[in-house]
Amino acid sequence: MPERRRRLWPTLALAAVLPLLLGAAMPSPLGTDPVKARGVLRVGLEGTYPPFNYQDAGGHLAGFEIDLAQAVAAQMGVRVEFQPAPFAGLLAALDIGRTDVVMDQITITEARKQKYAFTQPYSISGIQMIVRRGDNRFKSPADLAGRPVGVGLGTNYETWLRTNQPRAIIKTYDDDPTKYQDLRSGRIDVVLNDRLTAIDMMRRTGGVFQGAGAPFAHQEMGVAVRKDEPALVEDLNRALTNLRANGQLTKISNKWFGADVTPQTPPADLGLSLVWRSAPFLLTGALYTVGLSVFSMAIGLALGLGLALMRISGQPALSIPARVYVSAFRGTPLLVQLFLIYYGLPQFGIQLEPIPSALIGFSLNVGAYTAEILRGAIMAVDRGQWEAAAVIGMGPAQTMRRVILPQAARTALPPLGNSFISLVKDTSLAATIQVPELFRQAQLITARTFEVFAMYLSAAALYWLLSSVLAQAQGWAEARVSRHVRRR
């Protein structure tokens, strides 16, 4: 086989396996939010649980969680689709993918957190005992022993009762109206429900019921999400954070309760424990960073070599386009180039996912810079090398491949190494187009925990570690290629 063909095979092999390697190097669990990709947030709720979610006189869904879900969807840039169902079936519908989230005053408990992911709390409350007007027998949960108590099937109130007051006679219901009808008729003595719901219910029923004793068992309610969709959790947390920051969350709460029943600050998650728990996400982001950098540099290097040869060809038909390309990509910000590829191309019917968009953008940008590095290195090779190669019968292509490029490589290695290190840090710009690289992961964790300094410092430390390793590798490579060079 001719020498040229033998050297071509590695390049063809790399091109063939590149997509596979890229997919293997970059796992997708923390990829783009499927809700954003679909453009619809499917929300599971009862639709019979005022004032959180219920049908108004016109048959339309209304309530605190209806307004909240619409505000969250607006923050995410999607539309909301409500899917009412009995409470006992809401989490089952979430399990099989019929809904994306459940937003129905779901209390965040340790048992539920074993199976589901939760957003930061959006309301706080407690359990309230509700009785018929004038029934003063119940002062505390201890008085529930031996009494028929109504609770929603599968709710936190049922779990609390079975755990803390098993002597109560527990009656479970699929919806709120039915259990209140039984309370009114005397079939049960007490209903356990959310304090906020109880306040609204007692106001609307005109004094038929009353609260008994003080609320107990502090509760925090959040949006339930499947555990295999962390990107959706982060997007929901970011939306809730923005709603809290701009005052809209408080405004919605005041509309339905006349007070702010939302947490004023999200739960703190401080110290080294947060960094330790966040390490898997940051390291996954670092894999994306390394993968993008390696493949972008490889593609950009091949592109840059072609551009460099076009620049020095002496043929205007080749040198002028190469010069324009280099000028365009070196003269415009990389961020703008990424936006043109990711957001601009869809207007022409070309819609790319975040990772391919970033790979193309970085490769094209790197190609422009490496073209000038390689061109300078080739021009730095003594002209006598061309003449010597011609004397022994080498053609221009053979001379370039066997004589000029090996010598130019030694000259180009230091600036190419610096470009690669810069590229590793520049991949942080891919966060702006939803690529879950290192900086993006730090952003997502910060949106949930509000620990800005700890997360960004951890990301900076990982970037520093990667850059230090690359700098050491660059030094070893420079020493390796220079070992046969005579020193004066």
XYZ file of C-alpha atoms in Angstrom:
488
model
C 0.000 0.000 0.000
C 1.440 3.417 -0.854
C 2.779 5.486 2.031
C 0.145 8.201 1.548
C -2.749 5.737 1.883
C -1.251 4.183 5.006
C -1.117 7.590 6.632
C -4.698 8.362 5.567
C -6.218 5.389 7.387
C -5.830 6.795 10.956
C -7.589 9.999 9.913
C -10.493 8.086 8.349
C -10.758 5.867 11.415
C -10.895 8.889 13.713
C -13.634 10.443 11.618
C -15.647 7.217 11.752
C -15.493 6.724 15.517
C -15.630 10.384 16.547
C -19.407 10.501 17.054
C -19.323 7.269 19.034
C -16.484 8.434 21.226
C -18.186 11.754 21.820
C -21.353 10.029 22.910
C -19.440 7.695 25.203
C -17.384 10.471 26.745
C -20.403 12.611 27.486
C -23.196 10.845 29.326
C -26.658 12.343 29.086
C -28.287 12.070 32.520
C -27.652 15.762 33.147
C -28.465 16.856 29.624
C -31.111 19.229 28.473
C -34.449 19.407 30.236
C -36.972 17.216 28.318
C -39.788 19.601 29.234
C -37.993 22.457 27.508
C -37.325 20.286 24.502
C -41.026 19.395 24.277
C -42.245 22.896 25.146
C -44.920 21.622 27.556
C -44.841 21.163 31.349
C -47.390 18.479 32.282
C -48.555 19.095 35.866
C -50.398 16.458 37.864
C -52.823 17.696 40.552
C -56.206 16.856 42.082
C -58.228 19.821 40.883
C -60.449 19.433 43.973
C -58.159 20.891 46.642
C -58.987 24.566 47.259
C -57.402 27.019 47.563
C -54.434 25.260 45.935
C -56.160 23.787 42.905
C -59.885 23.486 42.178
C -62.536 24.257 39.576
C -64.119 27.685 39.876
C -67.751 28.519 39.103
C -66.958 28.616 35.396
C -65.428 25.139 35.437
C -61.885 26.452 35.051
C -58.949 25.384 37.196
C -57.941 28.032 39.706
C -55.921 28.303 42.887
C -52.504 29.027 44.340
C -50.779 26.137 42.568
C -52.488 26.883 39.267
C -51.087 30.423 39.306
C -47.726 29.132 40.541
C -47.476 26.466 37.833
C -48.269 29.025 35.135
C -45.645 31.409 36.521
C -43.033 28.635 36.690
C -43.800 27.559 33.118
C -43.447 31.161 31.942
C -40.037 31.358 33.603
C -39.012 28.152 31.815
C -40.329 29.379 28.468
C -42.879 26.572 28.058
C -46.647 26.240 28.309
C -48.358 24.337 31.108
C -50.791 21.439 30.749
C -52.786 20.389 33.822
C -53.746 16.740 34.299
C -56.178 16.293 37.223
C -56.391 12.904 38.973
C -57.184 11.532 42.441
C -54.346 12.166 44.863
C -53.610 8.460 45.277
C -52.890 8.194 41.542
C -50.799 11.335 41.099
C -47.423 9.824 41.945
C -48.254 6.680 39.963
C -48.945 8.852 36.913
C -45.590 10.547 37.514
C -43.845 7.151 37.713
C -45.059 6.016 34.292
C -44.355 9.358 32.614
C -47.924 10.584 32.105
C -46.968 13.771 33.929
C -43.668 15.604 34.334
C -44.284 16.876 37.866
C -46.800 16.696 40.681
C -47.770 20.030 42.225
C -50.456 19.286 44.820
C -49.176 20.394 48.221
C -46.883 17.366 48.271
C -45.126 17.361 51.625
C -41.408 16.719 51.374
C -40.638 13.721 53.573
C -37.604 11.479 53.901
C -39.607 8.485 52.698
C -40.733 10.288 49.548
C -37.243 11.618 48.899
C -36.041 8.031 48.626
C -38.120 7.619 45.461
C -38.680 11.111 44.082
C -36.689 14.293 43.604
C -38.134 17.497 45.045
C -37.618 21.148 44.294
C -36.949 23.680 46.982
C -40.115 24.273 49.073
C -42.666 26.708 47.668
C -44.973 26.782 50.717
C -44.785 25.974 54.421
C -47.592 24.800 56.635
C -48.579 22.280 59.305
C -51.253 19.707 60.053
C -54.546 21.059 61.360
C -57.356 19.116 63.057
C -60.764 20.159 61.696
C -64.002 19.364 63.512
C -67.680 20.332 63.418
C -68.567 23.705 64.874
C -68.984 23.432 68.655
C -67.063 20.154 69.065
C -64.472 20.984 71.734
C -63.273 17.457 72.538
C -60.031 17.707 70.552
C -57.144 19.765 71.889
C -54.127 17.794 70.672
C -53.318 14.733 68.511
C -53.471 12.595 71.675
C -57.250 13.083 71.671
C -57.542 11.268 68.337
C -57.103 7.836 69.929
C -60.164 5.677 69.324
C -61.849 8.307 67.139
C -62.722 8.057 63.428
C -60.380 10.409 61.592
C -60.598 11.252 57.881
C -57.444 11.715 55.785
C -56.604 11.725 52.093
C -55.499 8.349 50.761
C -51.718 8.233 50.355
C -51.207 11.669 51.890
C -48.651 12.723 54.436
C -51.528 13.084 56.934
C -52.308 9.366 56.637
C -48.614 8.515 57.087
C -48.307 10.800 60.112
C -51.421 9.332 61.712
C -50.375 5.710 61.206
C -46.912 6.494 62.614
C -47.776 8.791 65.515
C -51.355 7.892 66.501
C -52.020 4.299 65.362
C -54.908 3.989 67.851
C -57.018 6.362 65.750
C -59.672 4.840 63.489
C -58.325 5.902 60.110
C -60.733 6.560 57.240
C -59.118 7.325 53.867
C -60.654 9.335 51.035
C -59.776 10.033 47.411
C -60.813 13.691 47.537
C -61.509 16.528 49.953
C -65.257 17.115 49.378
C -66.178 13.537 50.367
C -64.393 13.560 53.689
C -65.883 16.905 54.647
C -69.351 15.576 53.803
C -68.709 12.644 56.172
C -67.421 15.037 58.832
C -70.543 17.154 58.539
C -72.847 14.125 58.728
C -71.006 12.692 61.746
C -69.531 9.594 60.114
C -66.118 10.820 61.237
C -65.169 13.160 64.083
C -62.021 14.813 62.731
C -60.347 15.600 59.428
C -56.591 16.088 59.254
C -55.530 18.453 56.527
C -53.140 21.212 55.600
C -53.470 24.277 57.820
C -53.721 26.617 54.837
C -56.396 24.504 53.188
C -58.277 24.364 56.480
C -58.304 28.148 56.826
C -59.706 28.576 53.323
C -62.245 25.757 53.720
C -63.590 27.110 57.018
C -63.925 30.572 55.511
C -65.846 29.299 52.491
C -68.205 27.003 54.433
C -69.568 29.806 56.589
C -68.773 28.493 60.055
C -69.858 24.857 59.647
C -66.386 23.679 60.725
C -63.713 24.923 63.084
C -60.081 24.244 63.795
C -59.215 22.195 66.857
C -55.998 22.822 68.714
C -52.831 24.318 67.303
C -51.240 23.181 64.030
C -48.544 20.551 64.471
C -45.922 18.698 62.406
C -44.226 21.465 60.404
C -44.454 20.748 56.671
C -42.617 21.983 53.617
C -44.227 21.453 50.217
C -42.339 21.095 46.958
C -42.770 19.957 43.373
C -42.254 16.201 42.949
C -40.197 15.042 39.956
C -38.847 11.668 38.835
C -35.321 11.095 40.084
C -33.968 10.460 36.593
C -34.628 14.064 35.522
C -32.179 16.258 37.487
C -32.111 18.867 34.714
C -35.850 19.419 35.157
C -35.405 19.800 38.922
C -32.710 22.420 38.388
C -34.849 24.342 35.885
C -37.803 24.288 38.280
C -35.593 25.470 41.148
C -34.244 28.276 39.007
C -37.775 29.330 38.115
C -38.856 29.287 41.786
C -35.751 31.251 42.745
C -36.512 33.895 40.143
C -40.157 34.107 41.262
C -39.041 34.572 44.850
C -36.465 37.205 43.854
C -38.863 39.281 41.723
C -41.651 39.133 44.330
C -44.097 37.188 42.173
C -44.166 34.203 44.543
C -45.151 36.458 47.439
C -47.763 38.188 45.274
C -49.408 34.860 44.373
C -49.385 33.809 48.034
C -50.983 37.062 49.172
C -53.666 36.687 46.494
C -54.831 33.328 47.848
C -54.022 33.478 51.564
C -53.693 37.151 52.439
C -50.207 36.410 53.748
C -46.869 35.108 52.551
C -46.892 31.357 53.218
C -43.764 30.706 51.157
C -40.282 30.117 52.642
C -38.419 33.387 52.816
C -35.101 31.701 52.122
C -34.450 28.305 50.644
C -33.056 25.621 52.923
C -29.378 26.142 53.585
C -26.883 23.531 52.504
C -23.560 24.731 53.764
C -20.001 23.582 54.254
C -17.825 20.873 52.833
C -20.757 18.447 52.842
C -22.368 20.418 50.020
C -19.168 20.316 47.966
C -18.843 16.587 48.615
C -22.449 15.877 47.586
C -22.037 18.065 44.525
C -18.785 16.393 43.445
C -20.433 13.791 41.145
C -22.255 16.527 39.240
C -19.140 18.694 38.966
C -17.016 15.748 37.830
C -19.613 14.819 35.223
C -19.455 18.404 34.023
C -15.670 18.124 33.897
C -16.045 15.098 31.578
C -18.069 17.244 29.211
C -15.415 19.948 29.429
C -12.572 17.548 28.637
C -14.517 15.835 25.863
C -15.461 19.100 24.172
C -11.895 20.371 24.464
C -10.227 17.241 23.073
C -12.523 16.761 20.103
C -12.733 20.470 19.286
C -8.946 20.756 19.363
C -8.512 17.686 17.147
C -10.991 18.923 14.558
C -9.716 22.496 14.800
C -6.125 21.371 14.351
C -6.975 19.506 11.139
C -8.968 22.489 9.905
C -6.191 24.888 10.891
C -3.578 22.909 8.985
C -5.686 23.049 5.851
C -6.197 26.793 6.246
C -2.491 27.352 6.871
C -1.562 25.490 3.693
C -4.158 27.513 1.778
C -2.670 30.742 3.145
C 0.872 29.888 2.000
C -0.146 28.292 -1.308
C 0.406 31.499 -3.261
C -2.873 30.921 -5.149
C -5.419 33.716 -4.584
C -8.341 31.310 -5.040
C -7.137 29.474 -1.924
C -5.371 32.114 0.130
C -8.105 34.774 0.010
C -10.944 32.563 1.367
C -8.610 31.260 4.054
C -7.637 34.801 5.037
C -11.309 35.870 5.215
C -12.186 32.834 7.346
C -9.378 33.479 9.806
C -10.242 37.165 10.026
C -13.946 36.466 10.601
C -13.502 33.908 13.357
C -10.677 35.715 15.124
C -12.481 39.051 14.825
C -15.806 38.033 16.393
C -16.494 36.814 19.945
C -16.745 33.075 20.460
C -19.976 33.591 22.400
C -21.570 35.280 19.391
C -20.457 32.400 17.166
C -22.066 29.869 19.517
C -25.311 31.846 19.561
C -25.371 32.078 15.770
C -25.029 28.304 15.488
C -27.443 27.342 18.283
C -30.084 30.073 18.001
C -29.527 31.455 14.500
C -29.385 28.350 12.311
C -32.908 27.152 13.296
C -34.269 30.127 11.343
C -32.893 28.416 8.231
C -34.259 24.995 9.148
C -31.029 23.729 10.745
C -31.677 22.851 14.382
C -28.776 21.356 16.316
C -28.659 20.011 19.849
C -26.444 21.804 22.396
C -23.441 19.443 22.258
C -23.093 19.345 18.437
C -23.568 23.125 18.359
C -20.783 23.623 20.884
C -18.495 21.151 19.119
C -18.951 22.903 15.768
C -18.542 26.362 17.278
C -15.368 25.556 19.204
C -13.841 23.622 16.292
C -14.406 26.443 13.821
C -13.002 28.987 16.256
C -9.972 26.884 17.146
C -9.326 26.285 13.446
C -8.844 30.003 12.847
C -6.277 30.382 15.639
C -4.352 27.194 14.915
C -4.186 28.189 11.254
C -2.094 31.227 12.144
C 0.030 29.279 14.620
C 0.813 26.605 12.045
C 1.348 29.111 9.256
C 3.892 30.955 11.390
C 5.623 27.722 12.347
C 5.845 26.569 8.710
C 7.199 29.935 7.595
C 9.810 29.750 10.362
C 11.420 26.645 8.854
C 14.606 27.624 7.058
C 14.130 27.980 3.286
C 17.199 25.861 2.760
C 15.217 22.820 3.892
C 13.052 23.110 0.771
C 16.127 23.365 -1.410
C 17.835 20.403 0.245
C 14.711 18.260 -0.188
C 14.492 19.229 -3.855
C 18.137 18.207 -4.390
C 17.438 14.652 -3.225
C 14.366 14.423 -5.464
C 11.477 15.116 -3.104
C 8.347 16.734 -4.486
C 6.578 19.674 -2.761
C 3.953 17.482 -1.018
C 6.542 14.974 0.177
C 8.817 17.748 1.376
C 5.988 19.354 3.319
C 4.979 16.069 4.945
C 8.406 14.637 5.733
C 10.639 17.649 6.206
C 8.760 20.900 6.872
C 5.859 19.816 9.074
C 7.953 17.781 11.557
C 10.214 20.781 12.104
C 7.269 23.187 12.241
C 5.607 20.981 14.865
C 8.394 21.704 17.346
C 7.923 25.437 16.848
C 4.117 25.248 16.984
C 3.853 22.995 20.055
C 4.124 25.691 22.783
C 1.475 28.039 21.307
C -0.757 25.091 20.436
C -0.517 23.872 24.032
C -1.476 27.316 25.277
C -4.434 27.371 22.889
C -5.627 24.019 24.191
C -5.450 25.205 27.796
C -7.407 28.326 26.817
C -9.963 26.148 25.046
C -10.540 24.121 28.217
C -11.497 27.329 30.009
C -13.466 28.690 27.045
C -15.766 25.669 27.103
C -17.482 27.400 30.033
C -19.220 29.506 27.373
C -21.112 26.376 26.323
C -23.164 26.800 29.497
C -25.035 29.582 27.702
C -26.467 27.063 25.219
C -27.395 24.465 27.857
C -24.377 22.149 27.521
C -23.975 20.564 30.993
C -20.237 21.142 31.223
C -18.402 22.051 34.421
C -19.462 25.683 34.744
C -23.075 24.822 33.865
C -23.182 22.229 36.631
C -21.893 24.820 39.100
C -24.633 27.197 37.940
C -27.348 24.569 38.379
C -26.209 23.658 41.887
C -25.932 27.331 42.833
C -29.500 27.977 41.650
C -30.718 25.263 44.023
C -28.513 25.914 47.070
C -27.651 29.649 46.762
C -24.070 28.723 47.702
C -22.421 30.912 45.090
C -18.906 31.101 46.519
C -18.519 27.401 47.380
C -19.763 26.141 44.020
C -17.888 28.591 41.800
C -14.726 28.129 43.863
C -15.054 24.357 43.381
C -15.489 24.854 39.632
C -12.476 27.170 39.537
C -10.404 24.573 41.402
C -11.328 21.899 38.855
C -10.468 24.213 35.946
C -7.158 24.968 37.637
C -6.478 21.257 38.131
C -7.221 20.495 34.477
C -5.053 23.379 33.298
C -2.191 22.326 35.564
C -2.289 18.752 34.261
C -2.300 20.012 30.685
C 0.584 22.384 31.397
C 2.626 19.479 32.762
C 1.753 17.375 29.717
C 2.743 20.253 27.442
C 6.119 20.556 29.165
C 6.745 16.825 28.787
C 5.766 16.938 25.087
C 8.062 19.908 24.412
C 10.976 18.136 26.066
C 10.206 14.994 24.102
C 10.172 16.596 20.658
C 13.264 18.702 21.426
C 15.502 15.915 22.729
C 17.402 15.569 19.423
C 17.728 19.296 18.773
C 21.305 20.539 19.070
C 21.643 23.261 21.683
C 24.197 26.026 21.119
